[in-house]
CSV table of C-alpha atoms in Angstrom, one decimal:
chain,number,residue,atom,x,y,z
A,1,UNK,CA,116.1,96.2,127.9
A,2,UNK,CA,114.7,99.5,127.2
A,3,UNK,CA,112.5,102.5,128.0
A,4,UNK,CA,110.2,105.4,126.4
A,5,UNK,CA,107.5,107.7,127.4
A,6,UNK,CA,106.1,110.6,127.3
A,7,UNK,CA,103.9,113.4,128.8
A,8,UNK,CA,100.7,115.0,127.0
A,9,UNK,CA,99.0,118.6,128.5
A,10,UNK,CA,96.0,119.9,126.7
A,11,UNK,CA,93.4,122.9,127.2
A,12,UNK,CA,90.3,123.1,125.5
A,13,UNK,CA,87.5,125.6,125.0
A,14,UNK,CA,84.4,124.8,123.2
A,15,UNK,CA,82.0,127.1,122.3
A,16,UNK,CA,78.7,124.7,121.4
A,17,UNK,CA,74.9,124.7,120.7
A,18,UNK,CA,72.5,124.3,123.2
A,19,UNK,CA,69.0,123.6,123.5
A,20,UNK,CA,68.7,124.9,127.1
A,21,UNK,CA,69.1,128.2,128.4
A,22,UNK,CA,70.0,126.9,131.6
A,23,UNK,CA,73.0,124.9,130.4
A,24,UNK,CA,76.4,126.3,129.6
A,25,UNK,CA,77.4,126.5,126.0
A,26,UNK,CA,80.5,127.9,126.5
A,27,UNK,CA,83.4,126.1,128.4
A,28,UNK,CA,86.8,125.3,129.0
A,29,UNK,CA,89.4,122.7,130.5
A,30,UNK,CA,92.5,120.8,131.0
A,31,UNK,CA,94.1,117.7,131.0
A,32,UNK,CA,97.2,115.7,131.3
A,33,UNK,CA,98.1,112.3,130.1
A,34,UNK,CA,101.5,110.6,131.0
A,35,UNK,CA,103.0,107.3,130.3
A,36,UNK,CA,106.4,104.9,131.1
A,37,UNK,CA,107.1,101.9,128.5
A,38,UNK,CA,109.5,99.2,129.9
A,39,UNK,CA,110.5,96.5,127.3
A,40,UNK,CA,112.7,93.7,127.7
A,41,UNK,CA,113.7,91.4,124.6
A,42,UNK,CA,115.2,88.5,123.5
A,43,UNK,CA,116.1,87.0,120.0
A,44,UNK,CA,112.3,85.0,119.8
A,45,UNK,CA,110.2,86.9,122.7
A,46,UNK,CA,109.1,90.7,124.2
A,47,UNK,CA,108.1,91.5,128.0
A,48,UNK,CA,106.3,95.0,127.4
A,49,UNK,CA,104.5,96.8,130.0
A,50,UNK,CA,103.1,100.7,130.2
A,51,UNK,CA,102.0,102.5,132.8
A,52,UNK,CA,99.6,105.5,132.2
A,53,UNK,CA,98.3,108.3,134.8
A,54,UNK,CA,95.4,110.5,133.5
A,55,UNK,CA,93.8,113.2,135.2
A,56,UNK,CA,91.8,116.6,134.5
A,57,UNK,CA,90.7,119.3,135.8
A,58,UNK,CA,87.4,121.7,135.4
A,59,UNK,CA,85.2,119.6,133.4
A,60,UNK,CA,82.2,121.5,133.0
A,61,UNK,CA,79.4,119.9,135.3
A,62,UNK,CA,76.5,122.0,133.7
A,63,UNK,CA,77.7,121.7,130.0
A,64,UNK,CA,75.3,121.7,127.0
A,65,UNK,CA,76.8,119.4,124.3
A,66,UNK,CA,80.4,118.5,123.5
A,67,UNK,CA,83.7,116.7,124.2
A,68,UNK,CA,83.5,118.0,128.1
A,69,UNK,CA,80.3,117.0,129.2
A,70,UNK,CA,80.7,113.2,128.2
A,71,UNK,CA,84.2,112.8,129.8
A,72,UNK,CA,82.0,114.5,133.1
A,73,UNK,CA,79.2,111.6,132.6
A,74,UNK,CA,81.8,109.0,132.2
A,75,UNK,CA,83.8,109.4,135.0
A,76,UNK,CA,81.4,109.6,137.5
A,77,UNK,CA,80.0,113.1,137.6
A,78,UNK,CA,83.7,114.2,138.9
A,79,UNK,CA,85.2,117.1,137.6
A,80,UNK,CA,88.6,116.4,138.5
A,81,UNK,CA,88.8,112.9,137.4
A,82,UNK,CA,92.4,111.4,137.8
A,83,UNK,CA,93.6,107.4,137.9
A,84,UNK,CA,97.2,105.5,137.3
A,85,UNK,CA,97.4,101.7,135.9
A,86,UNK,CA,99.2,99.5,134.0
A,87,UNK,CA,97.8,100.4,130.9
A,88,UNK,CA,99.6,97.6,128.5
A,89,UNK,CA,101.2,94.3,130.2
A,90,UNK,CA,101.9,91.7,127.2
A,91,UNK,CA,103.9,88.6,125.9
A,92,UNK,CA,104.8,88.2,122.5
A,93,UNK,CA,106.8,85.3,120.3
A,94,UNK,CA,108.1,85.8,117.5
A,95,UNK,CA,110.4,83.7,114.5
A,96,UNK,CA,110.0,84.4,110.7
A,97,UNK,CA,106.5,84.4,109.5
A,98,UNK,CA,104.4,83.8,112.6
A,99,UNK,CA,104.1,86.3,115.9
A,100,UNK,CA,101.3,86.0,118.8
A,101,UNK,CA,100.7,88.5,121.5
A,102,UNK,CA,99.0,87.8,124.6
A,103,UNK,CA,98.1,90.5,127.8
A,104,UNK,CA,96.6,93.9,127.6
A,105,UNK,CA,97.6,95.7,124.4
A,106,UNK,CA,96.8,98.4,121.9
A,107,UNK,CA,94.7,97.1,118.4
A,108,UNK,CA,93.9,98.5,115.3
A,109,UNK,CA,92.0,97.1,112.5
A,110,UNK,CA,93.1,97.5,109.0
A,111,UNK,CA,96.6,97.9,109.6
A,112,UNK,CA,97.6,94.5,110.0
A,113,UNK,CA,100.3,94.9,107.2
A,114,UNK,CA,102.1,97.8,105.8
A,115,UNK,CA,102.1,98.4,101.8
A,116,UNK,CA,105.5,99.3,101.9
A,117,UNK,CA,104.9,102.4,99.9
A,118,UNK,CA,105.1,105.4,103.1
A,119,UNK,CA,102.8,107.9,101.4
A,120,UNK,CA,100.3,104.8,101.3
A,121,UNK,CA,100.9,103.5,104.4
A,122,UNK,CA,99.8,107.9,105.7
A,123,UNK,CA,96.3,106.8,103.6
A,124,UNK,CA,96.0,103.5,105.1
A,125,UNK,CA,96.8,104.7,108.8
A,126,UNK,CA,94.5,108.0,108.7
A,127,UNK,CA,91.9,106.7,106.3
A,128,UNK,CA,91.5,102.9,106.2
A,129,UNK,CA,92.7,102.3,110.2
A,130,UNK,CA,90.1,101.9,113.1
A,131,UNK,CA,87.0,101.8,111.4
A,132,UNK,CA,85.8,99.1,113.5
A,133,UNK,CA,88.5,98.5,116.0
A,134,UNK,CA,90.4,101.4,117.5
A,135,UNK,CA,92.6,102.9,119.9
A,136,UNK,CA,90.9,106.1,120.8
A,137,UNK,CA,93.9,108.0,121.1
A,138,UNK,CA,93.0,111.5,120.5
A,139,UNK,CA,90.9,111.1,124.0
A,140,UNK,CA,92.8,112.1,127.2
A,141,UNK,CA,92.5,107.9,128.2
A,142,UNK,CA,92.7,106.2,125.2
A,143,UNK,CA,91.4,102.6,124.6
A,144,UNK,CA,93.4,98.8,125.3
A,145,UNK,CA,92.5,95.4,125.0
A,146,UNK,CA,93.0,92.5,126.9
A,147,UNK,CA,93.2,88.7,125.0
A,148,UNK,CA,95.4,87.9,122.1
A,149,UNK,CA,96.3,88.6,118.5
A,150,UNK,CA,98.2,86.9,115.9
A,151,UNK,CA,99.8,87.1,112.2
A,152,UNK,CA,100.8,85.0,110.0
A,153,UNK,CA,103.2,86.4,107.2
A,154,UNK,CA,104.0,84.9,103.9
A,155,UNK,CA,105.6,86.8,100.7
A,156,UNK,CA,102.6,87.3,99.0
A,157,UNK,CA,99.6,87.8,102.0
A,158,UNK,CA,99.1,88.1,106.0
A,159,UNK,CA,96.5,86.4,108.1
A,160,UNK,CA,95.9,88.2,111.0
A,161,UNK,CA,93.4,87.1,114.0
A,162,UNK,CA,92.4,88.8,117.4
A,163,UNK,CA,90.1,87.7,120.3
A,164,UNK,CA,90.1,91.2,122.7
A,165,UNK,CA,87.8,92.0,125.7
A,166,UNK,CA,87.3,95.8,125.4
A,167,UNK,CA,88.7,98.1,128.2
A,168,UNK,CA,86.2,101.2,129.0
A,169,UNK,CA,89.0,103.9,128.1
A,170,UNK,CA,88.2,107.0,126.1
A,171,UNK,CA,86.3,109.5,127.9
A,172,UNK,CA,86.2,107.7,131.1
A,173,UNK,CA,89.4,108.8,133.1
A,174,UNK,CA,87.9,107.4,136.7
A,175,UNK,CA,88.7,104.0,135.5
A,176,UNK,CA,89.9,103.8,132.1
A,177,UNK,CA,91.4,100.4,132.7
A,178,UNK,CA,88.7,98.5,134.0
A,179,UNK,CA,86.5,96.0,131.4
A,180,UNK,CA,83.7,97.3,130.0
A,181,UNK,CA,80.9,94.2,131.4
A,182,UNK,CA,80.9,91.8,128.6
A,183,UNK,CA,82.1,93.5,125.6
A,184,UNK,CA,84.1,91.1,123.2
A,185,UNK,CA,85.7,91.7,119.6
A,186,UNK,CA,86.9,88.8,117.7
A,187,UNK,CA,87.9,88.0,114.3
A,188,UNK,CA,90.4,87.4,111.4
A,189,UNK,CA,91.6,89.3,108.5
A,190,UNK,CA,93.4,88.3,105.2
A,191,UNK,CA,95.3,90.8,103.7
A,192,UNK,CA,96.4,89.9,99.7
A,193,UNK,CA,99.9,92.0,99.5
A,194,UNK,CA,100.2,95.5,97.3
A,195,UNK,CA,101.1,94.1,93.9
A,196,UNK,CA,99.9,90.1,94.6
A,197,UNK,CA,96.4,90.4,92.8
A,198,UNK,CA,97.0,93.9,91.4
A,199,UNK,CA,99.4,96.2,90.4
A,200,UNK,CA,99.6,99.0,93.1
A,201,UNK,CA,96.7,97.9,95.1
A,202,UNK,CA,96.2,95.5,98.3
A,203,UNK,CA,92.8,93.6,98.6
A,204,UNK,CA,92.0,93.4,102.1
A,205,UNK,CA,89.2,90.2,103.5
A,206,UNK,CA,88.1,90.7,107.2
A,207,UNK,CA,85.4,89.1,109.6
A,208,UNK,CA,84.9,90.8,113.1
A,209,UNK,CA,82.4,89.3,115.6
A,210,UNK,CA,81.1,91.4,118.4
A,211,UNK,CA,79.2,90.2,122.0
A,212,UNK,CA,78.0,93.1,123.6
A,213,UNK,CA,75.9,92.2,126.7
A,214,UNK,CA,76.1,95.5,129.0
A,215,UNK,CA,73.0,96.1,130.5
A,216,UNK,CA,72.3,99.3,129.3
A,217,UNK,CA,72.6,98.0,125.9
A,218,UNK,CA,70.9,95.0,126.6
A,219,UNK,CA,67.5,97.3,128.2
A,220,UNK,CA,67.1,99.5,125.3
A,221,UNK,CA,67.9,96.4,122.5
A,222,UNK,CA,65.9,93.6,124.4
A,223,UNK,CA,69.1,91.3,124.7
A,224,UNK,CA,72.2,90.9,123.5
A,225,UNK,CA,74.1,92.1,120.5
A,226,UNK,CA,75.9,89.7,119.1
A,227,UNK,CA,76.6,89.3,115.2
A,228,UNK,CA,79.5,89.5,112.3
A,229,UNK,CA,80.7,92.4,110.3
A,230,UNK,CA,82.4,91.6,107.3
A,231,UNK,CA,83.5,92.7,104.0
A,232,UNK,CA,86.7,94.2,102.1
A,233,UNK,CA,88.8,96.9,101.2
A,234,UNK,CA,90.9,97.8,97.8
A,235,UNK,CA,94.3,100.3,98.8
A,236,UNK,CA,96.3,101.0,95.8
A,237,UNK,CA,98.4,104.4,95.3
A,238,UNK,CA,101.6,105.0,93.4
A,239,UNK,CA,103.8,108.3,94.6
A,240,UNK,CA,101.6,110.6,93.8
A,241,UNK,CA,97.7,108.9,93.3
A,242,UNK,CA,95.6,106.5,96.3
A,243,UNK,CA,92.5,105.4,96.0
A,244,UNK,CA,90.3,103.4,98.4
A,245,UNK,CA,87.0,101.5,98.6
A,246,UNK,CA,86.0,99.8,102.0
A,247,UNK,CA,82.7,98.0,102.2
A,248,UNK,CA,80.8,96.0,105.2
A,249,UNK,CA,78.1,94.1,105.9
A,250,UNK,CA,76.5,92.8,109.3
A,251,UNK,CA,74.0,89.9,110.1
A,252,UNK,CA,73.1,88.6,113.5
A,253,UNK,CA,70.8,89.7,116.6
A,254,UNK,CA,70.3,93.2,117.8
A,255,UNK,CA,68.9,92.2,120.8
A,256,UNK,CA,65.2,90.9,120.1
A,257,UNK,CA,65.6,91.8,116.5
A,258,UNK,CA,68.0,90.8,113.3
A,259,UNK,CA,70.7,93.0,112.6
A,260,UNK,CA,71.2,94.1,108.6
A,261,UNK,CA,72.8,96.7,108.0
A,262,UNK,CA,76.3,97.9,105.7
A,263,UNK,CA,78.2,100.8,105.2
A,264,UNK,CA,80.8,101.9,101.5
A,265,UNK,CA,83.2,104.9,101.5
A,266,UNK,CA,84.8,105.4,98.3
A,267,UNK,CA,87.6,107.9,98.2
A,268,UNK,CA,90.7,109.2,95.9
A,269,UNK,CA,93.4,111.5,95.8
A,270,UNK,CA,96.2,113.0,93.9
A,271,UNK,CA,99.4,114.8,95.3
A,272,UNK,CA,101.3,117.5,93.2
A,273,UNK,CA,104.7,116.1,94.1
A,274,UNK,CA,106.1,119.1,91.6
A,275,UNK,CA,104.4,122.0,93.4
A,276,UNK,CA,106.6,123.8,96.3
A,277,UNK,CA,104.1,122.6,98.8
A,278,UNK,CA,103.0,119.6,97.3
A,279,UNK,CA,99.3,120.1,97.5
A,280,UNK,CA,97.5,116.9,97.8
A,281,UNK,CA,93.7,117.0,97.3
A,282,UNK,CA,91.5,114.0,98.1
A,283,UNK,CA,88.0,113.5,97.5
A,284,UNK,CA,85.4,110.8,99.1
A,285,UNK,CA,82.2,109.4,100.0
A,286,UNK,CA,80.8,107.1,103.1
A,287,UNK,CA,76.8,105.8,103.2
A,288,UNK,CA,75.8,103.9,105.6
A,289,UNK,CA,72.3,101.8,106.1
A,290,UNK,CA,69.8,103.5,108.5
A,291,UNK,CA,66.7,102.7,109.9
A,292,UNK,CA,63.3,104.2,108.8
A,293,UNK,CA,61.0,102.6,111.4
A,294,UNK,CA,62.8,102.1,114.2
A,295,UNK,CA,61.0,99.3,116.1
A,296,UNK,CA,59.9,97.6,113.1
A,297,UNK,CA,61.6,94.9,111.3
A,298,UNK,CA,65.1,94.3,111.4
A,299,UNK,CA,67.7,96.6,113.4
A,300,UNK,CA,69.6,98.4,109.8
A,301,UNK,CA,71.5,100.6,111.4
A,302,UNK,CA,75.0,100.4,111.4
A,303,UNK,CA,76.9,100.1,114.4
A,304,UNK,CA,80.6,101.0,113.5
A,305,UNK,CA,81.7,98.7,117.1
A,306,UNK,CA,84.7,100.3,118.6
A,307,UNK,CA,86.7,102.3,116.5
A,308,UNK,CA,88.4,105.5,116.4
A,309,UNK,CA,85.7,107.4,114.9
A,310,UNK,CA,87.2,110.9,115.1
A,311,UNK,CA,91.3,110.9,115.1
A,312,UNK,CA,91.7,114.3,115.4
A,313,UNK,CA,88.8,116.8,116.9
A,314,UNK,CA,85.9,117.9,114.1
């Protein structure tokens, strides 16, 4: 049996554009994010819960563009939004080579298994993590998951499926635990181990479905959202190079329409493990399909599902 947790304050002031007079441009606030872990173990299993309480206090109510004025619209118009829940409650068995998880829980794509190599695994966590499926974390809330997950490890790859219903989380801190209505992520990844195919490098498969039947979505689409995403990755890096190349495509319905759309980033970097500070310099790109004539045709715009877009603010 054990126990962890911890407490999180943050203030914020934004200075940001605005395209009305009326509106403020200029802002600040505060909030406060605290959390109790309870796990209980045994040689096969794991009984984990978390509780979370999240609350702020002067969200701008008149604001003109940022970070502030969509944690206002989400929880309610409130500007001292506060809430307490169980945010994770899971089971999980485990023997050598197989593990499931089943209850509310955190998820992140593309880090189903590490490389092994710790100034990779940095790349793979801050780079290759979340694109599509994310925790949020850098929000006051955060984001969970309630269904089930599993991996399946051998020496030389990991297969690695999930079947989540999304919680709202993020921005909403009225009811952060509460399902979002009808918003599923499923899918399955194979992961071919750093070193199996390629020297230095991990080649990465993956498949995510996504049913998205809110009815705001729904209105503006003309029905439901439901379709694939799938492609690969390449990680490879030695102690002082990484590169990485991730690739998707998507095919099904955006509502009324066909979804086809994809998305590359391409990136590559180089540490000076022999300077005093160790300077490391990376370099990338990311292109995604857009639409020209929105309305017309097939939906191309990509939709990136529910990721972790920004880690860190900018």
């Amino acid at each position: 049996f054990s126990t962890s947790g911890d407490v999180r304050l943050r203030w914020e002031d934004l200075s940001t554009p605005s395209a009305s007079p009326a509106a403020d441009e200029d802002y600040d606030f505060t909030h406060a994010r605290a959390r109790l872990v309870l796990d209980l173990e045994g040689s096969a299993w794991k009984l984990h819960a978390a509780g979370q309480g999240v609350a702020a206090q002067g969200l701008p109510d008149n604001a003109a563009f940022g970070i502030g004025r969509s944690y206002w619209l989400a929880s309610d118009r409130d500007t001292d939004p506060e809430s307490a829940g169980l945010l994770e409650l899971s089971f999980t068995y485990r023997v050598p080579g197989f593990r499931v998880t089943v209850g509310r829980q955190a998820y992140a794509d593309g880090f189903e298994v590490p490389t092994g190599l710790d100034r990779l695994d940095l790349v793979k966590r801050t780079r290759l993590a979340e694109r599509l499926v994310g925790n949020w974390e850098w929000t006051a809330a955060g984001r969970r998951f309630d269904g089930a997950t599993f991996a399946v490890d051998g020496k030389g790859g990991n297969l690695s499926g999930f079947a989540l219903r999304v919680l709202s989380g993020g921005v909403n801190l009225a009811s952060p635990l509460e399902e979002l209505d009808a918003v599923d992520v499923y899918g399955a990844t194979y992961t071919f181990k750093r070193g199996t195919l390629m020297p230095h490098s991990e080649l990465r498969l993956f498949d995510v479905g996504t049913h998205d039947d809110r009815a705001a979505i729904a209105g503006a689409a003309g029905g439901t959202l439901s379709f694939q995403t799938f492609g690969a990755s390449l990680l490879g890096g030695t102690a002082s190079t990484d590169w990485l190349v991730w690739g998707a495509m998507q095919r099904g319905s955006w509502g009324a329409t066909d979804q086809d759309a994809w998305a590359v980033v391409a990136e590559a970097g180089h540490q000076f493990l022999t300077c005093p500070l160790k300077t490391w310099i990376r370099a990338g790109a990311a292109i995604s399909s857009g639409d020209g004539s929105p309305g017309t045709g097939d939906h191309a715009t990509f939709f990136n599902l529910v990721p972790t877009n920004h880690k860190w603010y900018g």
